[in-house]
PDB file of C-alpha atoms in Angstrom:
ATOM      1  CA  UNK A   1     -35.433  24.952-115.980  1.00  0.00           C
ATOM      2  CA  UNK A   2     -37.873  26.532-118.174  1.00  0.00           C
ATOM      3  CA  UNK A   3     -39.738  29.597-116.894  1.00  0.00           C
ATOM      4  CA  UNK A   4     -41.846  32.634-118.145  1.00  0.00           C
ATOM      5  CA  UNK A   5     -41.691  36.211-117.199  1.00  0.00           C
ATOM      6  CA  UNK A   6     -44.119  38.828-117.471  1.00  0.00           C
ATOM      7  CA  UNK A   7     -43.843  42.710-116.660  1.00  0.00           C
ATOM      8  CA  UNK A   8     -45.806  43.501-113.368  1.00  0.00           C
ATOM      9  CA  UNK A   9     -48.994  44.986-113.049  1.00  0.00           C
ATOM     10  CA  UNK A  10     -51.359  46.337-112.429  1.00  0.00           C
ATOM     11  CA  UNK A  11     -50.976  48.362-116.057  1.00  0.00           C
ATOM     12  CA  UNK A  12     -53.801  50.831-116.174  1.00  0.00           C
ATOM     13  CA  UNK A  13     -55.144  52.642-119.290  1.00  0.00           C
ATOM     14  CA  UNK A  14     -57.393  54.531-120.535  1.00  0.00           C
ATOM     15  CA  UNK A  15     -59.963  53.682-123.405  1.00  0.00           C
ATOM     16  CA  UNK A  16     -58.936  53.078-126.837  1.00  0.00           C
ATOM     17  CA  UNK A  17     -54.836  53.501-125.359  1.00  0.00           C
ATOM     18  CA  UNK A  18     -52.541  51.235-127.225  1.00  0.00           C
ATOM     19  CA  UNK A  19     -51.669  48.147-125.270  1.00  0.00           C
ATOM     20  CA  UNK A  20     -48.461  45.985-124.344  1.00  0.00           C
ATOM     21  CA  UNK A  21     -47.825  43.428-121.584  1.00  0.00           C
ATOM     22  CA  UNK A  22     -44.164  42.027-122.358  1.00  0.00           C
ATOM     23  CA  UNK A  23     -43.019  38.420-121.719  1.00  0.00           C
ATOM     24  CA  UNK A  24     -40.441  36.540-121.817  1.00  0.00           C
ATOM     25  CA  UNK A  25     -39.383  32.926-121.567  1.00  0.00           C
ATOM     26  CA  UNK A  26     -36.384  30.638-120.748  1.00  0.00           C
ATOM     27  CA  UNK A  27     -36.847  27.290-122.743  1.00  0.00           C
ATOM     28  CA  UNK A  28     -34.847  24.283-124.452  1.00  0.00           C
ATOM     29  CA  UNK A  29     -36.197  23.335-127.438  1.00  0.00           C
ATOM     30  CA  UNK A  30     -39.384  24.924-129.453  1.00  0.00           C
ATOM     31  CA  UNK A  31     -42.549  25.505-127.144  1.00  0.00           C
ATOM     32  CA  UNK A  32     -45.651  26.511-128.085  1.00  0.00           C
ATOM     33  CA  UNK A  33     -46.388  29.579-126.407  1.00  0.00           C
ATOM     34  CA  UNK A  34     -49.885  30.680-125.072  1.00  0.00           C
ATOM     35  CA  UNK A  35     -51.792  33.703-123.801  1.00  0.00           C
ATOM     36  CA  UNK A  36     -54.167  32.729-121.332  1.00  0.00           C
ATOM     37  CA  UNK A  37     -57.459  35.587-120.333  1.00  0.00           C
ATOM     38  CA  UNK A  38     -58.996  35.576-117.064  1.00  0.00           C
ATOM     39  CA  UNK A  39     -62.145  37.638-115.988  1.00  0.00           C
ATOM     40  CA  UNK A  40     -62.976  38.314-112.452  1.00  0.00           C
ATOM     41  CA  UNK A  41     -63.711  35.159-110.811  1.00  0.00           C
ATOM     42  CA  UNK A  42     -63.707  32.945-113.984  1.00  0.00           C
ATOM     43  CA  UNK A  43     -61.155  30.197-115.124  1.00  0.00           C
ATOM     44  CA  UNK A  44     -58.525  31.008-117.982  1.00  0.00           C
ATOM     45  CA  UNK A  45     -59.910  31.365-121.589  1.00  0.00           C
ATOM     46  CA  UNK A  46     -56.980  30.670-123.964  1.00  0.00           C
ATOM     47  CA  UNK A  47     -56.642  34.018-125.886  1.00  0.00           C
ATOM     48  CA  UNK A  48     -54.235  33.064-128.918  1.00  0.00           C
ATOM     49  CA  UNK A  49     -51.326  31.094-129.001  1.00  0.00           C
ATOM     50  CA  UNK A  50     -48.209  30.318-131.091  1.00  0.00           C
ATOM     51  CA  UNK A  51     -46.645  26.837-132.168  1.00  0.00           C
ATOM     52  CA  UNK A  52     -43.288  28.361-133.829  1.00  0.00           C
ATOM     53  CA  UNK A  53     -41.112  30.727-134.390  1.00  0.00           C
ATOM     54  CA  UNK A  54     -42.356  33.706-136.556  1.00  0.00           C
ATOM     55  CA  UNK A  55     -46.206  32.718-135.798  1.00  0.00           C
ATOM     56  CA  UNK A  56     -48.034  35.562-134.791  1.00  0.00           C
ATOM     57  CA  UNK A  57     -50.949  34.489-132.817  1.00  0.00           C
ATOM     58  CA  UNK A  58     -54.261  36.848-133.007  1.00  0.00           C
ATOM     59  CA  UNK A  59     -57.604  37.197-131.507  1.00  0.00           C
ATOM     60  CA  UNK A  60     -60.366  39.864-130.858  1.00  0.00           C
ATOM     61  CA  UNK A  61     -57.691  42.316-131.598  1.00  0.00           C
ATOM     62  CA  UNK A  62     -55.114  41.129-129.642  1.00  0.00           C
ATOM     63  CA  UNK A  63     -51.799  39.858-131.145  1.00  0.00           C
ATOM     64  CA  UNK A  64     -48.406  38.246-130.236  1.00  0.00           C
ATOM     65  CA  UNK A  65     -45.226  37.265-132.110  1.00  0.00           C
ATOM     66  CA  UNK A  66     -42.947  34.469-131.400  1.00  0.00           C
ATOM     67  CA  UNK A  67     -39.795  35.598-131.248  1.00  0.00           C
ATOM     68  CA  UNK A  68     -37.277  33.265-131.050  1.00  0.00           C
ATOM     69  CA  UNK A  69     -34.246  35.464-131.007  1.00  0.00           C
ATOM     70  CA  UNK A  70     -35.609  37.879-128.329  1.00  0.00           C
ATOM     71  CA  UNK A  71     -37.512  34.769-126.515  1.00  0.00           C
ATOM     72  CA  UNK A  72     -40.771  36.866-126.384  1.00  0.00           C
ATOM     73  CA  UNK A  73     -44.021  36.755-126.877  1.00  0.00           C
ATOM     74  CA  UNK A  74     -45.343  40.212-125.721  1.00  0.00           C
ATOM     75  CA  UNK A  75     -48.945  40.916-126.015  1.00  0.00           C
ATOM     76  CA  UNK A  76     -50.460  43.739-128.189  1.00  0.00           C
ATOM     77  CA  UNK A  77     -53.663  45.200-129.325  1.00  0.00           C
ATOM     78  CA  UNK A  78     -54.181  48.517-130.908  1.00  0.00           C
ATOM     79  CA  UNK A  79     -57.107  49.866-128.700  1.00  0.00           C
ATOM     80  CA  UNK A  80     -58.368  48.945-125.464  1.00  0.00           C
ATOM     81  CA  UNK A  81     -61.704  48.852-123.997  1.00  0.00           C
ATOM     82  CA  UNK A  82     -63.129  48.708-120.540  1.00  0.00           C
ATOM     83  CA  UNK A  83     -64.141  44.971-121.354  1.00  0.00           C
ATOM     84  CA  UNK A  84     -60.572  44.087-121.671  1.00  0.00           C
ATOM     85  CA  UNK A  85     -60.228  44.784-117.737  1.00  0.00           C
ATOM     86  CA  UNK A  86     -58.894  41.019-116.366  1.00  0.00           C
ATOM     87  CA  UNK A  87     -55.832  39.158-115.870  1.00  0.00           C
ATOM     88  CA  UNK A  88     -53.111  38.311-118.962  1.00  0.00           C
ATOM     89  CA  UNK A  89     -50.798  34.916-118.471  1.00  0.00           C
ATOM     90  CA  UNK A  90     -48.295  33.739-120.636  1.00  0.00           C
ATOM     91  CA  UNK A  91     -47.766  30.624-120.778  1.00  0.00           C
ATOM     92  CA  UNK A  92     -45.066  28.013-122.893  1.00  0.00           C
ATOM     93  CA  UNK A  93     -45.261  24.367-123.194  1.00  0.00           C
ATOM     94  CA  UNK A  94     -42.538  22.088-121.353  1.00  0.00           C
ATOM     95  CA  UNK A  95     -41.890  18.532-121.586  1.00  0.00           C
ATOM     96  CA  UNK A  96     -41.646  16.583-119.342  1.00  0.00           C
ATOM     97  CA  UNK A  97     -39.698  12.746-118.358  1.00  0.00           C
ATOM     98  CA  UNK A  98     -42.816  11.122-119.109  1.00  0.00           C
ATOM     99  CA  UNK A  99     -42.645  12.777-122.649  1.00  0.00           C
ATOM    100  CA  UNK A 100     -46.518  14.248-121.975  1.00  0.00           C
ATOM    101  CA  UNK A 101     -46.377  18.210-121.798  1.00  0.00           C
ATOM    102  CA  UNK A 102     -47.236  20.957-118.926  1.00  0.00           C
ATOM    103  CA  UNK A 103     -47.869  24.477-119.174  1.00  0.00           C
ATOM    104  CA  UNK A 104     -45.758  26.459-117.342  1.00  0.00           C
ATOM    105  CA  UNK A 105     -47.464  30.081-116.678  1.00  0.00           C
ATOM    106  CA  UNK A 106     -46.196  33.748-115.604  1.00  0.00           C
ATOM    107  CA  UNK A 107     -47.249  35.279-112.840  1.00  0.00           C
ATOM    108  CA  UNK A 108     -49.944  37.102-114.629  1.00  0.00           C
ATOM    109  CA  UNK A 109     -50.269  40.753-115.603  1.00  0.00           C
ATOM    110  CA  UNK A 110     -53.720  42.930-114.131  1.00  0.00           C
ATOM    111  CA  UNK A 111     -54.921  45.207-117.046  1.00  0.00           C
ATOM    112  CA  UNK A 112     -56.954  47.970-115.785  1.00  0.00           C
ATOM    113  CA  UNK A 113     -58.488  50.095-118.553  1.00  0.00           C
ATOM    114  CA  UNK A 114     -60.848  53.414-117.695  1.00  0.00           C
ATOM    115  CA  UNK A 115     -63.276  54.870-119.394  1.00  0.00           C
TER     116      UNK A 115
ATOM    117  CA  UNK B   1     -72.517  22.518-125.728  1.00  0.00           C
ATOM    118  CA  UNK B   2     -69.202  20.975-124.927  1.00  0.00           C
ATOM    119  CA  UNK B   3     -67.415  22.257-121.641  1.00  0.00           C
ATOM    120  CA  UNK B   4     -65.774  21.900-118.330  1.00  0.00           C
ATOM    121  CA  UNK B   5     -67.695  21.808-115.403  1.00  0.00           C
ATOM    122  CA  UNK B   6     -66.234  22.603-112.079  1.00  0.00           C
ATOM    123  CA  UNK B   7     -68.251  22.012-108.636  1.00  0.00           C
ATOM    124  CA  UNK B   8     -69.081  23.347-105.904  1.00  0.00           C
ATOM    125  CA  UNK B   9     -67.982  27.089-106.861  1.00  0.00           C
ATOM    126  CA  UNK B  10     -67.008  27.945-103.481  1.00  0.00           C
ATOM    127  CA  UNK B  11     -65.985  24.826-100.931  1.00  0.00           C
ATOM    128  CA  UNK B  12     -65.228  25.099 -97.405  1.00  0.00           C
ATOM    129  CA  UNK B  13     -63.105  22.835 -94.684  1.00  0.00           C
ATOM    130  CA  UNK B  14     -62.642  22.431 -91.530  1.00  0.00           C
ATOM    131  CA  UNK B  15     -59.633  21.382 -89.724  1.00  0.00           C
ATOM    132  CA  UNK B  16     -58.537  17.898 -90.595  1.00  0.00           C
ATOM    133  CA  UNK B  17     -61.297  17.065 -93.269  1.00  0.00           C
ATOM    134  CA  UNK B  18     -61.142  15.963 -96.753  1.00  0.00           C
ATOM    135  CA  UNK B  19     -62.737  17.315 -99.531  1.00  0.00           C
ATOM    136  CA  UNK B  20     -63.113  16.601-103.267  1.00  0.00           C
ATOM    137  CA  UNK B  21     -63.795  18.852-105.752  1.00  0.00           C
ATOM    138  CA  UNK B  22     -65.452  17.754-109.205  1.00  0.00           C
ATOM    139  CA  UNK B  23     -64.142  18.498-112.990  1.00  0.00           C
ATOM    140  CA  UNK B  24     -66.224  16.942-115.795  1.00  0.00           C
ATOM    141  CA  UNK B  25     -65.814  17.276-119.051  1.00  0.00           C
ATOM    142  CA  UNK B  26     -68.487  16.387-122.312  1.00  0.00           C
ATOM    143  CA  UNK B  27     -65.743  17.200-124.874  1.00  0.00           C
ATOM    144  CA  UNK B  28     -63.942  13.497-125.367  1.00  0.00           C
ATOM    145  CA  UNK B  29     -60.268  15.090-124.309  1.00  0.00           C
ATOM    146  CA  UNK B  30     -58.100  12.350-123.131  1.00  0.00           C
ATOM    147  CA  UNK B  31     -56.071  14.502-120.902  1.00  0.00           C
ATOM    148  CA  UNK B  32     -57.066  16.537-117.713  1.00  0.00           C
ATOM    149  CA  UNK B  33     -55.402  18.536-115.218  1.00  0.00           C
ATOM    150  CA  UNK B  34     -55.643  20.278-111.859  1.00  0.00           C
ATOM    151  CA  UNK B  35     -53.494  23.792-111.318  1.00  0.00           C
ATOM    152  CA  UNK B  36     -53.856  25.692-107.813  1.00  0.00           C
ATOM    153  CA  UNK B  37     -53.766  29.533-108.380  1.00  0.00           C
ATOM    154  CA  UNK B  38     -53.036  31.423-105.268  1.00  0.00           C
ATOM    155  CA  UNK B  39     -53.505  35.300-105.749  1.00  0.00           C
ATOM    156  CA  UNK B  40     -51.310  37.380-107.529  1.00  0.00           C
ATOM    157  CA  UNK B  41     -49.666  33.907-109.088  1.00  0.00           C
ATOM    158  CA  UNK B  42     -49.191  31.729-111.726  1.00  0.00           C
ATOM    159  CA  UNK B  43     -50.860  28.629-111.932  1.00  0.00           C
ATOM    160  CA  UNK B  44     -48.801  25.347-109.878  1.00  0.00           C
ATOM    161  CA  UNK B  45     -49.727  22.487-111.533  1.00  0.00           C
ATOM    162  CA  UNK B  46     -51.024  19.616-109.071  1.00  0.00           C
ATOM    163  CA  UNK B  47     -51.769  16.543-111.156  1.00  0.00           C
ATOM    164  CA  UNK B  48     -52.565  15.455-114.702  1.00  0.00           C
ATOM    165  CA  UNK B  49     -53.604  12.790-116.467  1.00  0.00           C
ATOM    166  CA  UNK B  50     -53.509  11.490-120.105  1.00  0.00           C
ATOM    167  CA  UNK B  51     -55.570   8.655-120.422  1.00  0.00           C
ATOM    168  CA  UNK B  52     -58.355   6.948-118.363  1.00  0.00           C
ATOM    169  CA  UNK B  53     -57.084   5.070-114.887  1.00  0.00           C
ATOM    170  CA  UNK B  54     -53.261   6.467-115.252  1.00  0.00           C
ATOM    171  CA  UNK B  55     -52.293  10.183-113.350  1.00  0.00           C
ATOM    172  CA  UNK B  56     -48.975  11.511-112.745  1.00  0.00           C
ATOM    173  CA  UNK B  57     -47.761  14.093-109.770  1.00  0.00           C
ATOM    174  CA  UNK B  58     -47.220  17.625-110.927  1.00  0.00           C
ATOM    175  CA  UNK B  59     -45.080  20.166-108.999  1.00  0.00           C
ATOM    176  CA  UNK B  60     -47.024  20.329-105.772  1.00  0.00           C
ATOM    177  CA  UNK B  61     -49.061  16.911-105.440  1.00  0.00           C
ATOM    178  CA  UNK B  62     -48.096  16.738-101.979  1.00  0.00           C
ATOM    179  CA  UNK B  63     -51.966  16.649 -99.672  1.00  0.00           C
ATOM    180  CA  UNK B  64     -53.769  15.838-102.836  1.00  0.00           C
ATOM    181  CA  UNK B  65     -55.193  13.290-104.848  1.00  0.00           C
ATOM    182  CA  UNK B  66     -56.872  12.153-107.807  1.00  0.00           C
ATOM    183  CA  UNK B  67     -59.243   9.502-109.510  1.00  0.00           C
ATOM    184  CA  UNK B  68     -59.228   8.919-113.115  1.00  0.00           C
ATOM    185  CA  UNK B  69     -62.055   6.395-113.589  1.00  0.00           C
ATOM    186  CA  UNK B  70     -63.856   7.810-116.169  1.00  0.00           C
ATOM    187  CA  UNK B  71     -62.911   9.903-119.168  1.00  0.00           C
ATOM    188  CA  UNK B  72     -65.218  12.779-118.878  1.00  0.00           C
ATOM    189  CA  UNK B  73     -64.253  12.510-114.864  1.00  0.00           C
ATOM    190  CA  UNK B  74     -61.190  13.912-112.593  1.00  0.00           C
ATOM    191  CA  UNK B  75     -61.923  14.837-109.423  1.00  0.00           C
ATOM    192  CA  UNK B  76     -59.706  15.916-106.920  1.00  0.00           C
ATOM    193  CA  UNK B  77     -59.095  15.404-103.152  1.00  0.00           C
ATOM    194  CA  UNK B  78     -58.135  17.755-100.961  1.00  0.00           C
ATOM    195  CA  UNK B  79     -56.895  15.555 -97.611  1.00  0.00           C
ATOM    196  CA  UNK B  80     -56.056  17.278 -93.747  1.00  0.00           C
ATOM    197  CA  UNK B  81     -52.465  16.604 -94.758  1.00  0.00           C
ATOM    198  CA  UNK B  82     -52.479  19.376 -97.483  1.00  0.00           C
ATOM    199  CA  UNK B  83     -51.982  22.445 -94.275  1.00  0.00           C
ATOM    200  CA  UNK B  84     -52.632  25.404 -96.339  1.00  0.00           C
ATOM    201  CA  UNK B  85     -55.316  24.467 -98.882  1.00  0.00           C
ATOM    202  CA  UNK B  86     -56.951  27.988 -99.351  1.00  0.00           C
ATOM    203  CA  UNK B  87     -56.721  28.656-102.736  1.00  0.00           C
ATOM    204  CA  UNK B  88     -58.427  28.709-106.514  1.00  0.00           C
ATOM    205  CA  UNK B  89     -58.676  25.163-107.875  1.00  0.00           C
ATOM    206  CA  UNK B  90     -58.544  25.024-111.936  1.00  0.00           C
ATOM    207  CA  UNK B  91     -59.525  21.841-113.574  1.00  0.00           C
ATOM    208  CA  UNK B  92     -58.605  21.542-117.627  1.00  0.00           C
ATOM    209  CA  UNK B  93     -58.651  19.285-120.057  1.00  0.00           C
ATOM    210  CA  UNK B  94     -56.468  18.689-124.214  1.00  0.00           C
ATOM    211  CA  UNK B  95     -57.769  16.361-126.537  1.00  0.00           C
ATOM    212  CA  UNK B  96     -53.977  14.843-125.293  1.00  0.00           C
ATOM    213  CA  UNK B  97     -50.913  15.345-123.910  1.00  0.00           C
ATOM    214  CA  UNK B  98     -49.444  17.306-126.840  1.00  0.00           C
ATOM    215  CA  UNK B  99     -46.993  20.663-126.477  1.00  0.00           C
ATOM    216  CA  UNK B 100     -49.121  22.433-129.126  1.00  0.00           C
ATOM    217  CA  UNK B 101     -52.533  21.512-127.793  1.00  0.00           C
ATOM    218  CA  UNK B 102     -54.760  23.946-125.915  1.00  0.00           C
ATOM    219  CA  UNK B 103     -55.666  23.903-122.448  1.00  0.00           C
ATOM    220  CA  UNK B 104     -59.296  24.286-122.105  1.00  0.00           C
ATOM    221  CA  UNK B 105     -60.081  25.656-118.222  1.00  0.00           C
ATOM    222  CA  UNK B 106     -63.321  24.946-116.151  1.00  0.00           C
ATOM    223  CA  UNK B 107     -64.723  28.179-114.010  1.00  0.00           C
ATOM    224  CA  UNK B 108     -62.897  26.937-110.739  1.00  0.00           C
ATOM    225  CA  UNK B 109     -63.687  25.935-107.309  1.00  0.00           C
ATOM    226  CA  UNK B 110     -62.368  28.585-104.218  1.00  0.00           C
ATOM    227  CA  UNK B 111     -61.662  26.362-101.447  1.00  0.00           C
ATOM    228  CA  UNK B 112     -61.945  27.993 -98.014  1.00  0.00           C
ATOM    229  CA  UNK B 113     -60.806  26.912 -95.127  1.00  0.00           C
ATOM    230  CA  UNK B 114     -63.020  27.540 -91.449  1.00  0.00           C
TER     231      UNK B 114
END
């Protein structure tokens, strides 16, 4: 079945260090894959995402490229701040029998940065 | 300003009660979900639905249940038969079903049990 892996955390870091969470997914077809952001005690806040191969999907400084032959979709931004402290899913898009959609998420990756 | 609302932020049960936690929504999506996130996990999808009065099971519907009555409305029902309901409860909602479409999450309800 289709399934998403992410490295395990926590990954700690100091300010303004340069920043990769890797995932990777198992899939038929072409899913749209997602990273998801969540802040202590919040729900998820969809952080960019990607609808096919080759997108890169961007936000706030953060960035991720679909890439089909590697099935990634690892997460990067150039320098960190405290404020990015929180939670990283990936996430990809399965179908299902009905032919409506789920998202099917990694087990989530703790970012840590210091001052 | 459109959102998801999720209530009460913290819920708690006693042995062999039921409780239902509310999701609204003021932004017209046709779909809605519910995921349980347990710590250090992924979110398990529970149940979803795509259009007013229809819901489907997700992976672990088993203890739970749902209402779709209203568009903007999905609660969810946490019965004594679900035996280890302590966990984070995420509503969400899509303008539909799609694979491309975005997920949009409430704040979440933590559901204790006494």
């Amino acid at each position: 079945g289709n399934s998403v892996t992410q490295m395990e955390g926590p990954v700690t870091l100091s300010e303004e260090a340069f920043l990769t969470i890797n995932c990777t997914y198992t899939a038929t077809g072409y899913p749209s894959l997602f990273w998801y952001v969540q802040y202590p005690g919040e729900g998820l806040q969809l952080l960019l995402k990607a609808t096919k191969a080759d997108d890169k999907g961007s936000n706030k400084g953060f960035e991720a490229t679909y890439r089909k032959e590697t099935t990634s979709f690892h997460l990067e931004k150039g320098s960190v701040q405290v404020s990015d402290s929180a939670v990283y899913f990936c996430a990809l898009s399965s179908a299902r029998m009905d032919s409506s959609y789920k998202l099917i998420f990694g087990s989530g990756t703790r970012l840590l940065v210091r001052p | 300003d459109g959102g998801i609302t999720q209530s009460p932020k913290y819920l708690f049960r006693k042995e062999g009660q039921n409780v239902t936690l509310s999701c609204e929504q003021n932004l017209n999506h046709d779909a809605m979900y519910w995921y349980r996130q347990d710590p250090g996990q992924g979110l398990r999808l529970i149940y979803y639905s795509q259009i007013v009065n229809d819901f489907q099971k997700g992976d672990i519907a088993e203890g739970y249940s749902v209402s779709r009555e209203k568009k903007e409305s999905f609660p969810l029902t946490v019965t004594s038969a679900q035996k280890n309901p302590t966990a984070f409860y995420l509503c969400a909602s899509s303008i539909g079903g799609g694979g491309r479409e975005t997920q949009y999450f409430g704040p979440g309800t933590r559901l204790l049990v006494l």
